[in-house]
Amino acid sequence: GQQLNQSPQSMFIQEGEDVSMNCTSSSIFNTWLWYKQDPGEGPVLLIALYKAGELTSNGRLTAQFGITRKDSFLNISASIPSDVGIYFCAGPGTSYGKLTFGQGTILTVHP
Amino acid sequence: EAQVTQNPRYLITVTGKKLTVTCSQNMNHEYMSWYRQDPGLGLRQIYYSMNVEVTDKGDVPEGYKVSRKEKRNFPLILESPSPNQTSLYFCASSYGSWGSGELFFGEGSRLTVL
């Protein structure tokens, strides 16, 4: 199936720092999604990207759809303790209806 | 309140004892899907359903069955569970196909198979 590689696998940062993570695909995507999973809960959609080069913000979060259509980036500015969780990228699978997720980036924010 | 409800939330069972994890959504969504989450592997799709009576395999369907007899329900069936099916399971739904971008997830069902 589709392969999505996220990096880094985990991050330990101080409150107030900016965060960057990325996701690469083995094939071209026409949609990139970013989800966040709070501890003990299901993932929640943060940002959806539908066009190569697109840059979309949601509060302190900014995501970009890479020009090559094989990568995407998520940035969090001025991190706060509630940013803690697992961040997943996702994109279409090999057939309609399939959605593939990356391995996730575990974010820990120290107060 | 719009939600996806899974039951049970926690279950410990033994190898070979059939079990069903129920999933119900109250948003009239056509699309529903099951995922399993394992450390280091992210979320992997087990099965999905585009509408009533339409189901398809995801990336890891072996050992699982599903049915979609009603729009709101999408149970996951483990006919003969094995220890490698110990995992955290999530049901999700969306309007149309996932392509709307907004998949709504349940709170998860943690299954342990001894």
Coordinates of N, CA and C in Angstrom, one line a residue:
Chain A
G1 N 0.8 -1.2 0.0 CA 0.0 0.0 0.0 C 0.8 1.2 0.0
Q2 N 0.2 2.4 0.1 CA 0.9 3.7 0.2 C 1.8 3.7 1.4
Q3 N 2.9 4.4 1.3 CA 3.8 4.6 2.4 C 3.9 6.0 2.7
L4 N 3.6 6.4 4.0 CA 3.8 7.7 4.5 C 4.8 7.7 5.6
N5 N 5.9 8.5 5.5 CA 6.9 8.6 6.5 C 6.9 9.9 7.2
Q6 N 6.7 9.9 8.5 CA 6.7 11.2 9.2 C 8.0 11.3 10.0
S7 N 8.4 12.5 10.1 CA 9.6 12.8 10.9 C 9.4 14.2 11.6
P8 N 10.0 14.3 12.8 CA 10.6 13.3 13.6 C 9.6 12.3 14.2
Q9 N 10.0 11.2 14.8 CA 9.1 10.3 15.4 C 8.6 10.9 16.7
S10 N 9.5 11.7 17.4 CA 9.1 12.3 18.6 C 9.9 13.6 18.8
M11 N 9.3 14.5 19.6 CA 9.9 15.8 19.9 C 9.7 16.1 21.3
F12 N 10.7 16.6 22.0 CA 10.6 17.1 23.4 C 11.0 18.6 23.3
I13 N 10.1 19.5 23.6 CA 10.4 20.9 23.5 C 10.0 21.7 24.7
Q14 N 10.4 22.9 24.8 CA 10.0 23.8 25.9 C 8.8 24.6 25.4
E15 N 8.0 24.9 26.4 CA 6.8 25.8 26.1 C 7.4 27.1 25.4
G16 N 6.7 27.5 24.4 CA 7.0 28.8 23.7 C 7.9 28.5 22.4
E17 N 8.4 27.3 22.3 CA 9.2 27.1 21.1 C 8.3 26.8 19.9
D18 N 8.9 26.9 18.7 CA 8.2 26.6 17.5 C 8.5 25.1 17.2
V19 N 7.6 24.5 16.5 CA 7.7 23.1 16.1 C 7.5 22.9 14.6
S20 N 8.4 22.0 14.0 CA 8.2 21.7 12.6 C 8.2 20.2 12.5
M21 N 7.3 19.6 11.7 CA 7.3 18.2 11.4 C 6.9 18.0 9.9
N22 N 7.3 16.9 9.3 CA 7.0 16.7 7.9 C 6.6 15.3 7.6
C23 N 6.0 15.1 6.5 CA 5.5 13.9 6.0 C 5.9 13.7 4.5
T24 N 6.4 12.5 4.2 CA 6.7 12.3 2.8 C 6.0 11.0 2.3
S25 N 5.7 11.0 1.1 CA 5.0 9.9 0.5 C 5.8 9.2 -0.6
S26 N 5.5 8.0 -0.8 CA 6.2 7.2 -1.9 C 5.6 7.5 -3.3
S27 N 4.4 8.2 -3.3 CA 3.7 8.5 -4.5 C 3.1 9.9 -4.4
I28 N 2.6 10.4 -5.5 CA 2.0 11.7 -5.5 C 0.6 11.7 -4.9
F29 N 0.3 12.7 -4.1 CA -1.0 12.8 -3.4 C -1.7 14.1 -4.0
N30 N -3.0 14.0 -4.0 CA -3.8 15.2 -4.3 C -4.5 15.8 -3.1
T31 N -4.3 15.2 -2.0 CA -4.8 15.7 -0.7 C -3.9 15.3 0.4
W32 N -3.7 16.3 1.3 CA -2.9 16.0 2.5 C -3.8 16.4 3.7
L33 N -3.8 15.6 4.7 CA -4.6 15.9 5.9 C -3.7 15.8 7.1
W34 N -3.9 16.7 8.1 CA -3.2 16.6 9.4 C -4.2 16.4 10.5
Y35 N -3.9 15.4 11.3 CA -4.8 15.1 12.5 C -3.9 15.2 13.8
K36 N -4.6 15.5 14.9 CA -4.0 15.5 16.2 C -4.8 14.5 17.1
Q37 N -4.0 13.7 17.8 CA -4.6 12.8 18.8 C -4.2 13.2 20.2
D38 N -5.1 13.7 21.0 CA -4.9 13.9 22.4 C -4.8 12.6 23.1
P39 N -4.1 12.6 24.3 CA -3.9 11.4 25.0 C -5.3 10.8 25.4
G40 N -5.5 9.5 25.1 CA -6.8 8.8 25.5 C -8.0 9.1 24.6
E41 N -7.7 9.8 23.5 CA -8.8 10.1 22.6 C -8.6 9.7 21.2
G42 N -9.6 9.9 20.3 CA -9.4 9.6 18.9 C -8.9 10.9 18.2
P43 N -8.3 10.7 17.0 CA -7.7 11.8 16.3 C -8.8 12.8 15.8
V44 N -8.3 14.1 15.7 CA -9.2 15.1 15.3 C -8.5 15.9 14.2
L45 N -9.3 16.2 13.1 CA -8.7 16.9 12.0 C -8.3 18.3 12.4
L46 N -7.0 18.6 12.0 CA -6.5 20.0 12.2 C -6.6 20.8 10.9
I47 N -6.0 20.3 9.8 CA -5.9 21.0 8.6 C -6.0 20.1 7.4
A48 N -6.7 20.5 6.4 CA -6.8 19.8 5.1 C -6.3 20.6 4.0
L49 N -5.4 20.0 3.1 CA -4.8 20.6 2.0 C -5.2 19.9 0.7
Y50 N -5.5 20.7 -0.3 CA -6.1 20.1 -1.5 C -5.3 20.5 -2.8
K51 N -4.3 21.4 -2.7 CA -3.7 21.9 -3.8 C -2.2 22.1 -3.6
A52 N -1.4 21.6 -4.6 CA 0.1 21.7 -4.5 C 0.5 23.2 -4.2
G53 N 1.4 23.4 -3.2 CA 1.8 24.7 -2.9 C 1.0 25.4 -1.9
E54 N -0.2 24.9 -1.6 CA -1.1 25.5 -0.7 C -0.6 25.6 0.7
L55 N -0.8 26.8 1.3 CA -0.4 27.1 2.7 C -1.6 27.5 3.4
T56 N -1.9 26.7 4.5 CA -3.1 26.9 5.2 C -2.8 27.0 6.7
S57 N -3.5 28.0 7.4 CA -3.3 28.2 8.8 C -4.6 27.9 9.6
N58 N -4.4 27.5 10.8 CA -5.4 27.3 11.8 C -4.9 27.7 13.1
G59 N -5.1 29.0 13.5 CA -4.5 29.5 14.7 C -3.0 29.5 14.6
R60 N -2.4 28.8 15.6 CA -0.9 28.8 15.6 C -0.4 27.7 14.7
L61 N -1.2 27.0 14.1 CA -0.8 25.9 13.2 C -0.8 26.3 11.7
T62 N 0.3 26.0 11.0 CA 0.4 26.2 9.6 C 0.8 25.0 8.9
A63 N 0.1 24.6 7.8 CA 0.5 23.4 7.1 C 0.7 23.8 5.6
Q64 N 1.6 23.1 4.9 CA 1.9 23.3 3.5 C 1.8 22.0 2.7
F65 N 1.3 22.1 1.6 CA 1.2 21.0 0.6 C 2.4 21.2 -0.3
G66 N 3.4 20.3 -0.3 CA 4.6 20.4 -1.0 C 4.4 20.5 -2.5
I67 N 5.3 21.3 -3.2 CA 5.2 21.5 -4.6 C 5.3 20.2 -5.4
T68 N 6.1 19.3 -4.9 CA 6.3 18.0 -5.6 C 5.1 17.1 -5.4
R69 N 4.2 17.4 -4.5 CA 3.0 16.7 -4.2 C 3.3 15.4 -3.5
K70 N 4.6 15.2 -3.0 CA 5.0 14.0 -2.3 C 5.3 14.3 -0.9
D71 N 5.1 15.6 -0.4 CA 5.4 15.9 1.0 C 4.5 17.0 1.5
S72 N 4.5 17.1 2.8 CA 3.7 18.1 3.5 C 4.3 18.4 4.8
F73 N 4.1 19.7 5.3 CA 4.8 20.1 6.5 C 3.7 20.7 7.4
L74 N 4.0 20.6 8.7 CA 3.1 21.2 9.7 C 4.0 21.9 10.7
N75 N 3.7 23.2 10.9 CA 4.4 24.0 11.9 C 3.5 24.5 13.0
I76 N 4.0 24.5 14.2 CA 3.2 25.0 15.3 C 4.1 26.1 15.9
S77 N 3.5 27.2 16.1 CA 4.3 28.4 16.6 C 3.9 28.5 18.1
A78 N 4.9 29.0 18.8 CA 4.7 29.3 20.3 C 4.0 28.2 21.0
S79 N 4.6 27.1 21.1 CA 3.9 25.9 21.6 C 3.5 26.1 23.1
I80 N 2.4 25.5 23.4 CA 1.8 25.5 24.8 C 1.6 24.1 25.3
P81 N 1.4 23.8 26.6 CA 1.3 22.5 27.1 C 0.2 21.7 26.4
S82 N -0.9 22.3 26.0 CA -2.0 21.5 25.4 C -1.7 21.1 24.0
D83 N -0.6 21.5 23.4 CA -0.2 20.9 22.1 C 0.3 19.5 22.2
V84 N 0.5 19.0 23.4 CA 1.0 17.6 23.6 C 0.0 16.7 22.9
G85 N 0.6 15.7 22.3 CA -0.2 14.6 21.6 C 0.6 14.0 20.5
I86 N -0.2 13.3 19.7 CA 0.4 12.6 18.5 C -0.2 13.3 17.3
Y87 N 0.7 13.7 16.4 CA 0.3 14.4 15.1 C 0.5 13.4 14.0
F88 N -0.6 13.2 13.2 CA -0.6 12.3 12.1 C -0.8 13.1 10.8
C89 N -0.1 12.7 9.8 CA -0.4 13.1 8.4 C -1.2 12.0 7.8
A90 N -2.0 12.3 6.8 CA -2.8 11.3 6.1 C -3.0 11.7 4.7
G91 N -3.2 10.7 3.8 CA -3.5 10.9 2.4 C -4.2 9.8 1.8
P92 N -4.7 9.9 0.6 CA -5.5 8.9 -0.1 C -4.7 7.6 -0.3
G93 N -5.4 6.5 -0.1 CA -4.7 5.2 -0.3 C -4.8 4.8 -1.8
T94 N -4.5 3.5 -2.0 CA -4.4 3.1 -3.4 C -5.7 2.9 -4.1
S95 N -6.8 3.0 -3.4 CA -8.1 3.0 -4.1 C -9.1 3.9 -3.4
Y96 N -10.1 4.3 -4.1 CA -11.1 5.2 -3.5 C -11.7 4.7 -2.2
G97 N -11.7 5.5 -1.2 CA -12.2 5.1 0.1 C -11.1 4.8 1.1
K98 N -9.9 4.5 0.6 CA -8.8 4.2 1.5 C -8.1 5.5 1.9
L99 N -7.8 5.5 3.2 CA -7.0 6.7 3.7 C -5.9 6.1 4.5
T100 N -4.7 6.6 4.1 CA -3.4 6.1 4.8 C -2.9 7.1 5.7
F101 N -2.5 6.7 6.9 CA -1.9 7.5 7.9 C -0.4 7.3 8.0
G102 N 0.3 8.3 8.4 CA 1.7 8.2 8.8 C 1.9 7.5 10.2
Q103 N 3.1 7.3 10.6 CA 3.4 6.7 11.9 C 3.1 7.6 13.0
G104 N 3.1 8.9 12.8 CA 2.8 9.8 13.8 C 4.1 10.5 14.4
T105 N 3.9 11.7 14.9 CA 5.0 12.4 15.6 C 4.5 12.7 17.0
I106 N 5.2 12.2 18.0 CA 4.8 12.4 19.4 C 5.4 13.6 19.9
L107 N 4.6 14.6 20.3 CA 5.0 15.9 20.8 C 4.9 16.0 22.3
T108 N 6.0 16.3 23.0 CA 5.9 16.6 24.4 C 6.4 18.0 24.6
V109 N 5.6 18.8 25.4 CA 5.9 20.2 25.7 C 6.2 20.3 27.2
H110 N 7.4 20.8 27.5 CA 7.7 21.0 28.9 C 7.4 22.4 29.3
P111 N 6.6 22.6 30.4 CA 6.2 24.0 30.8 C 7.5 24.8 31.2
Chain B
E1 N -25.7 15.5 20.6 CA -24.3 15.8 20.3 C -23.8 14.8 19.2
A2 N -23.2 15.3 18.2 CA -22.7 14.5 17.1 C -21.5 13.6 17.6
Q3 N -21.6 12.3 17.4 CA -20.5 11.5 17.9 C -20.5 10.1 17.3
V4 N -19.3 9.5 17.4 CA -19.1 8.1 17.0 C -18.9 7.3 18.3
T5 N -19.7 6.3 18.6 CA -19.7 5.6 19.8 C -19.2 4.2 19.6
Q6 N -18.2 3.8 20.3 CA -17.6 2.4 20.3 C -17.8 1.7 21.6
N7 N -18.1 0.4 21.5 CA -18.2 -0.4 22.7 C -17.7 -1.8 22.4
P8 N -17.0 -2.4 23.3 CA -16.6 -1.9 24.6 C -15.4 -0.9 24.4
R9 N -15.1 -0.2 25.4 CA -13.9 0.7 25.4 C -12.6 -0.1 25.8
Y10 N -12.8 -1.1 26.6 CA -11.7 -1.9 27.1 C -12.2 -3.4 27.1
L11 N -11.3 -4.3 26.6 CA -11.7 -5.7 26.6 C -10.5 -6.5 26.7
I12 N -10.5 -7.5 27.6 CA -9.5 -8.5 27.7 C -10.1 -9.8 27.4
T13 N -9.6 -10.6 26.4 CA -10.2 -11.8 26.0 C -9.1 -12.9 25.8
V14 N -9.5 -14.1 25.4 CA -8.6 -15.1 25.2 C -8.6 -15.5 23.7
T15 N -7.5 -16.1 23.3 CA -7.4 -16.6 21.9 C -8.5 -17.5 21.5
G16 N -9.1 -17.1 20.4 CA -10.2 -18.0 19.8 C -11.6 -17.7 20.2
K17 N -11.8 -16.8 21.2 CA -13.1 -16.4 21.6 C -13.7 -15.3 20.8
K18 N -14.7 -15.6 20.0 CA -15.2 -14.6 19.1 C -15.7 -13.3 19.8
L19 N -15.4 -12.2 19.2 CA -15.9 -11.0 19.8 C -16.3 -9.9 18.8
T20 N -17.1 -9.0 19.2 CA -17.6 -8.0 18.3 C -17.4 -6.6 19.0
V21 N -16.8 -5.7 18.3 CA -16.7 -4.3 18.7 C -17.7 -3.5 17.9
T22 N -18.7 -2.9 18.6 CA -19.7 -2.1 17.9 C -19.3 -0.7 17.7
C23 N -19.8 -0.1 16.6 CA -19.6 1.3 16.3 C -20.9 1.9 15.8
S24 N -21.3 3.0 16.3 CA -22.5 3.7 15.9 C -22.2 5.2 15.8
Q25 N -22.8 5.8 14.7 CA -22.6 7.2 14.5 C -24.0 7.8 14.3
N26 N -24.2 9.0 14.9 CA -25.5 9.7 14.8 C -25.5 10.9 13.9
M27 N -24.6 10.9 12.9 CA -24.5 12.1 12.0 C -25.0 11.8 10.6
N28 N -25.6 10.6 10.4 CA -26.1 10.2 9.1 C -25.0 10.2 8.0
H29 N -23.8 9.8 8.4 CA -22.7 9.7 7.5 C -22.7 8.4 6.7
E30 N -22.4 8.6 5.4 CA -22.3 7.4 4.5 C -21.1 6.6 4.7
Y31 N -20.0 7.2 5.0 CA -18.7 6.6 5.0 C -18.3 6.2 6.5
M32 N -17.9 4.9 6.7 CA -17.4 4.5 8.0 C -16.2 3.6 7.8
S33 N -15.3 3.6 8.8 CA -14.1 2.9 8.6 C -13.5 2.4 10.0
W34 N -12.8 1.4 10.0 CA -12.1 0.9 11.2 C -10.6 1.0 11.0
Y35 N -9.9 1.4 12.1 CA -8.5 1.5 12.1 C -7.9 0.8 13.3
R36 N -6.7 0.3 13.2 CA -6.0 -0.1 14.4 C -4.8 0.7 14.6
Q37 N -4.4 1.0 15.9 CA -3.3 1.8 16.2 C -2.3 1.0 17.0
D38 N -1.1 0.9 16.5 CA 0.0 0.2 17.2 C 1.2 1.1 17.3
P39 N 1.9 1.1 18.4 CA 3.1 2.0 18.5 C 4.1 1.9 17.4
G40 N 4.4 3.0 16.8 CA 5.4 3.1 15.8 C 4.8 2.8 14.4
L41 N 3.6 2.4 14.3 CA 2.9 2.0 13.0 C 1.8 3.0 12.7
G42 N 1.5 3.9 13.5 CA 0.4 4.8 13.2 C -0.9 4.1 13.2
L43 N -1.8 4.7 12.4 CA -3.2 4.1 12.2 C -3.2 3.3 10.9
R44 N -3.6 2.1 11.0 CA -3.7 1.3 9.7 C -5.2 0.9 9.5
Q45 N -5.6 1.1 8.3 CA -7.0 0.9 8.0 C -7.3 -0.6 7.8
I46 N -8.4 -1.1 8.5 CA -8.8 -2.5 8.4 C -9.8 -2.7 7.4
Y47 N -11.0 -2.1 7.5 CA -12.1 -2.1 6.5 C -12.7 -0.8 6.5
Y48 N -13.4 -0.5 5.3 CA -14.2 0.7 5.2 C -15.5 0.4 4.5
S49 N -16.4 1.3 4.6 CA -17.7 1.1 4.0 C -18.2 2.5 3.4
M50 N -18.5 2.5 2.1 CA -18.9 3.7 1.5 C -20.4 4.0 1.7
N51 N -21.1 2.9 2.0 CA -22.5 3.1 2.2 C -23.1 1.7 2.7
V52 N -24.4 1.7 3.0 CA -25.0 0.5 3.4 C -24.8 -0.7 2.4
E53 N -24.4 -1.8 3.0 CA -24.2 -3.1 2.2 C -23.0 -3.0 1.3
V54 N -22.2 -1.9 1.4 CA -20.9 -1.8 0.6 C -19.7 -1.7 1.6
T55 N -18.9 -2.8 1.6 CA -17.7 -2.8 2.4 C -16.5 -3.2 1.6
D56 N -15.3 -2.7 1.9 CA -14.1 -3.0 1.2 C -12.9 -3.2 2.2
K57 N -12.0 -3.9 1.8 CA -10.8 -4.2 2.6 C -9.9 -2.9 2.6
G58 N -9.3 -2.7 3.8 CA -8.3 -1.7 3.9 C -6.9 -2.3 3.7
D59 N -5.9 -1.9 4.5 CA -4.6 -2.4 4.3 C -4.3 -3.6 5.2
V60 N -5.0 -3.8 6.3 CA -4.8 -4.9 7.2 C -6.1 -5.7 7.5
P61 N -6.8 -6.3 6.6 CA -8.1 -6.9 6.8 C -8.0 -8.3 7.4
E62 N -6.9 -8.9 7.4 CA -6.8 -10.3 7.8 C -7.2 -10.5 9.2
G63 N -8.1 -11.5 9.4 CA -8.6 -11.8 10.8 C -9.8 -11.0 11.3
Y64 N -10.3 -10.1 10.4 CA -11.4 -9.3 10.7 C -12.5 -9.4 9.7
K65 N -13.8 -9.2 10.2 CA -14.9 -9.1 9.3 C -15.7 -7.9 9.8
V66 N -16.5 -7.3 8.8 CA -17.4 -6.2 9.1 C -18.7 -6.5 8.4
S67 N -19.7 -5.7 8.8 CA -21.0 -5.7 8.1 C -21.5 -4.3 8.2
R68 N -22.4 -3.9 7.2 CA -23.0 -2.6 7.2 C -24.5 -2.8 6.8
K69 N -25.2 -3.2 7.7 CA -26.7 -3.5 7.4 C -27.5 -2.2 7.6
E70 N -27.0 -1.3 8.4 CA -27.7 -0.1 8.6 C -26.7 1.1 8.5
K71 N -27.2 2.2 8.1 CA -26.2 3.3 7.9 C -25.5 3.7 9.2
R72 N -26.1 3.7 10.3 CA -25.5 4.2 11.5 C -24.5 3.2 12.2
N73 N -24.6 1.9 11.8 CA -23.8 0.9 12.6 C -22.7 0.2 11.7
F74 N -21.6 0.0 12.2 CA -20.5 -0.7 11.5 C -19.7 -1.5 12.4
P75 N -20.2 -2.7 12.8 CA -19.5 -3.5 13.8 C -18.2 -4.2 13.2
L76 N -17.2 -4.4 14.1 CA -16.0 -5.1 13.7 C -16.0 -6.4 14.4
I77 N -15.9 -7.5 13.7 CA -16.0 -8.8 14.2 C -14.6 -9.5 14.1
L78 N -14.2 -10.1 15.3 CA -13.0 -10.9 15.3 C -13.5 -12.3 15.6
E79 N -13.5 -13.2 14.5 CA -14.1 -14.5 14.6 C -13.3 -15.4 15.6
S80 N -11.9 -15.3 15.4 CA -11.1 -16.1 16.3 C -9.8 -15.3 16.6
P81 N -10.0 -14.4 17.6 CA -8.9 -13.5 18.0 C -7.6 -14.2 18.3
S82 N -6.5 -13.5 17.9 CA -5.2 -14.0 18.3 C -4.4 -12.9 18.9
P83 N -3.3 -13.2 19.7 CA -2.6 -12.2 20.4 C -2.1 -11.0 19.5
N84 N -1.8 -11.3 18.2 CA -1.3 -10.2 17.4 C -2.4 -9.2 17.0
Q85 N -3.6 -9.5 17.5 CA -4.7 -8.5 17.3 C -4.9 -7.6 18.5
T86 N -4.1 -7.8 19.5 CA -4.0 -6.9 20.6 C -3.7 -5.5 20.1
S87 N -4.5 -4.5 20.3 CA -4.3 -3.2 19.7 C -5.4 -2.2 20.2
L88 N -5.2 -1.0 19.8 CA -6.2 0.0 20.1 C -7.0 0.3 18.7
Y89 N -8.3 0.1 18.8 CA -9.1 0.2 17.6 C -9.9 1.4 17.6
F90 N -10.0 2.0 16.4 CA -10.8 3.2 16.2 C -11.8 3.1 15.1
C91 N -13.0 3.5 15.3 CA -14.0 3.6 14.3 C -14.1 5.1 13.9
A92 N -14.4 5.3 12.6 CA -14.5 6.7 12.1 C -15.6 6.8 11.1
S93 N -16.1 8.0 10.9 CA -17.1 8.2 9.9 C -17.0 9.6 9.3
S94 N -17.5 9.7 8.1 CA -17.5 11.0 7.5 C -18.7 11.1 6.5
Y95 N -19.0 12.4 6.2 CA -20.1 12.6 5.2 C -19.4 12.4 3.8
G96 N -20.1 11.7 2.9 CA -19.6 11.3 1.6 C -18.4 10.3 1.9
S97 N -17.4 10.4 1.0 CA -16.2 9.5 1.3 C -15.3 10.3 2.2
W98 N -14.2 9.7 2.7 CA -13.3 10.4 3.5 C -12.9 11.7 2.9
G99 N -13.0 11.8 1.5 CA -12.5 13.0 0.8 C -13.0 14.3 1.3
S100 N -14.0 14.3 2.1 CA -14.4 15.6 2.6 C -13.4 16.1 3.6
G101 N -12.5 15.2 4.0 CA -11.4 15.6 4.9 C -11.7 15.4 6.4
E102 N -13.0 15.5 6.7 CA -13.3 15.5 8.1 C -13.8 14.1 8.5
L103 N -12.8 13.3 9.0 CA -13.2 12.0 9.5 C -13.4 12.2 11.0
F104 N -14.5 11.8 11.5 CA -14.8 11.8 13.0 C -14.5 10.5 13.6
F105 N -13.7 10.5 14.6 CA -13.3 9.3 15.2 C -14.0 9.0 16.6
G106 N -14.2 7.8 16.9 CA -14.7 7.4 18.2 C -13.5 7.5 19.2
E107 N -13.8 7.1 20.4 CA -12.8 7.3 21.5 C -11.8 6.1 21.6
G108 N -12.1 5.1 20.8 CA -11.2 4.0 20.8 C -11.6 2.8 21.7
S109 N -11.2 1.6 21.2 CA -11.5 0.4 22.0 C -10.2 -0.3 22.2
R110 N -9.7 -0.5 23.4 CA -8.4 -1.2 23.7 C -8.7 -2.6 23.9
L111 N -8.2 -3.4 23.0 CA -8.4 -4.9 23.1 C -7.1 -5.6 23.4
T112 N -7.2 -6.5 24.4 CA -6.0 -7.4 24.7 C -6.5 -8.8 24.5
V113 N -5.7 -9.6 23.7 CA -6.0 -11.0 23.5 C -4.9 -11.8 24.1
L114 N -5.2 -12.6 25.1 CA -4.2 -13.4 25.8 C -4.1 -14.8 25.2

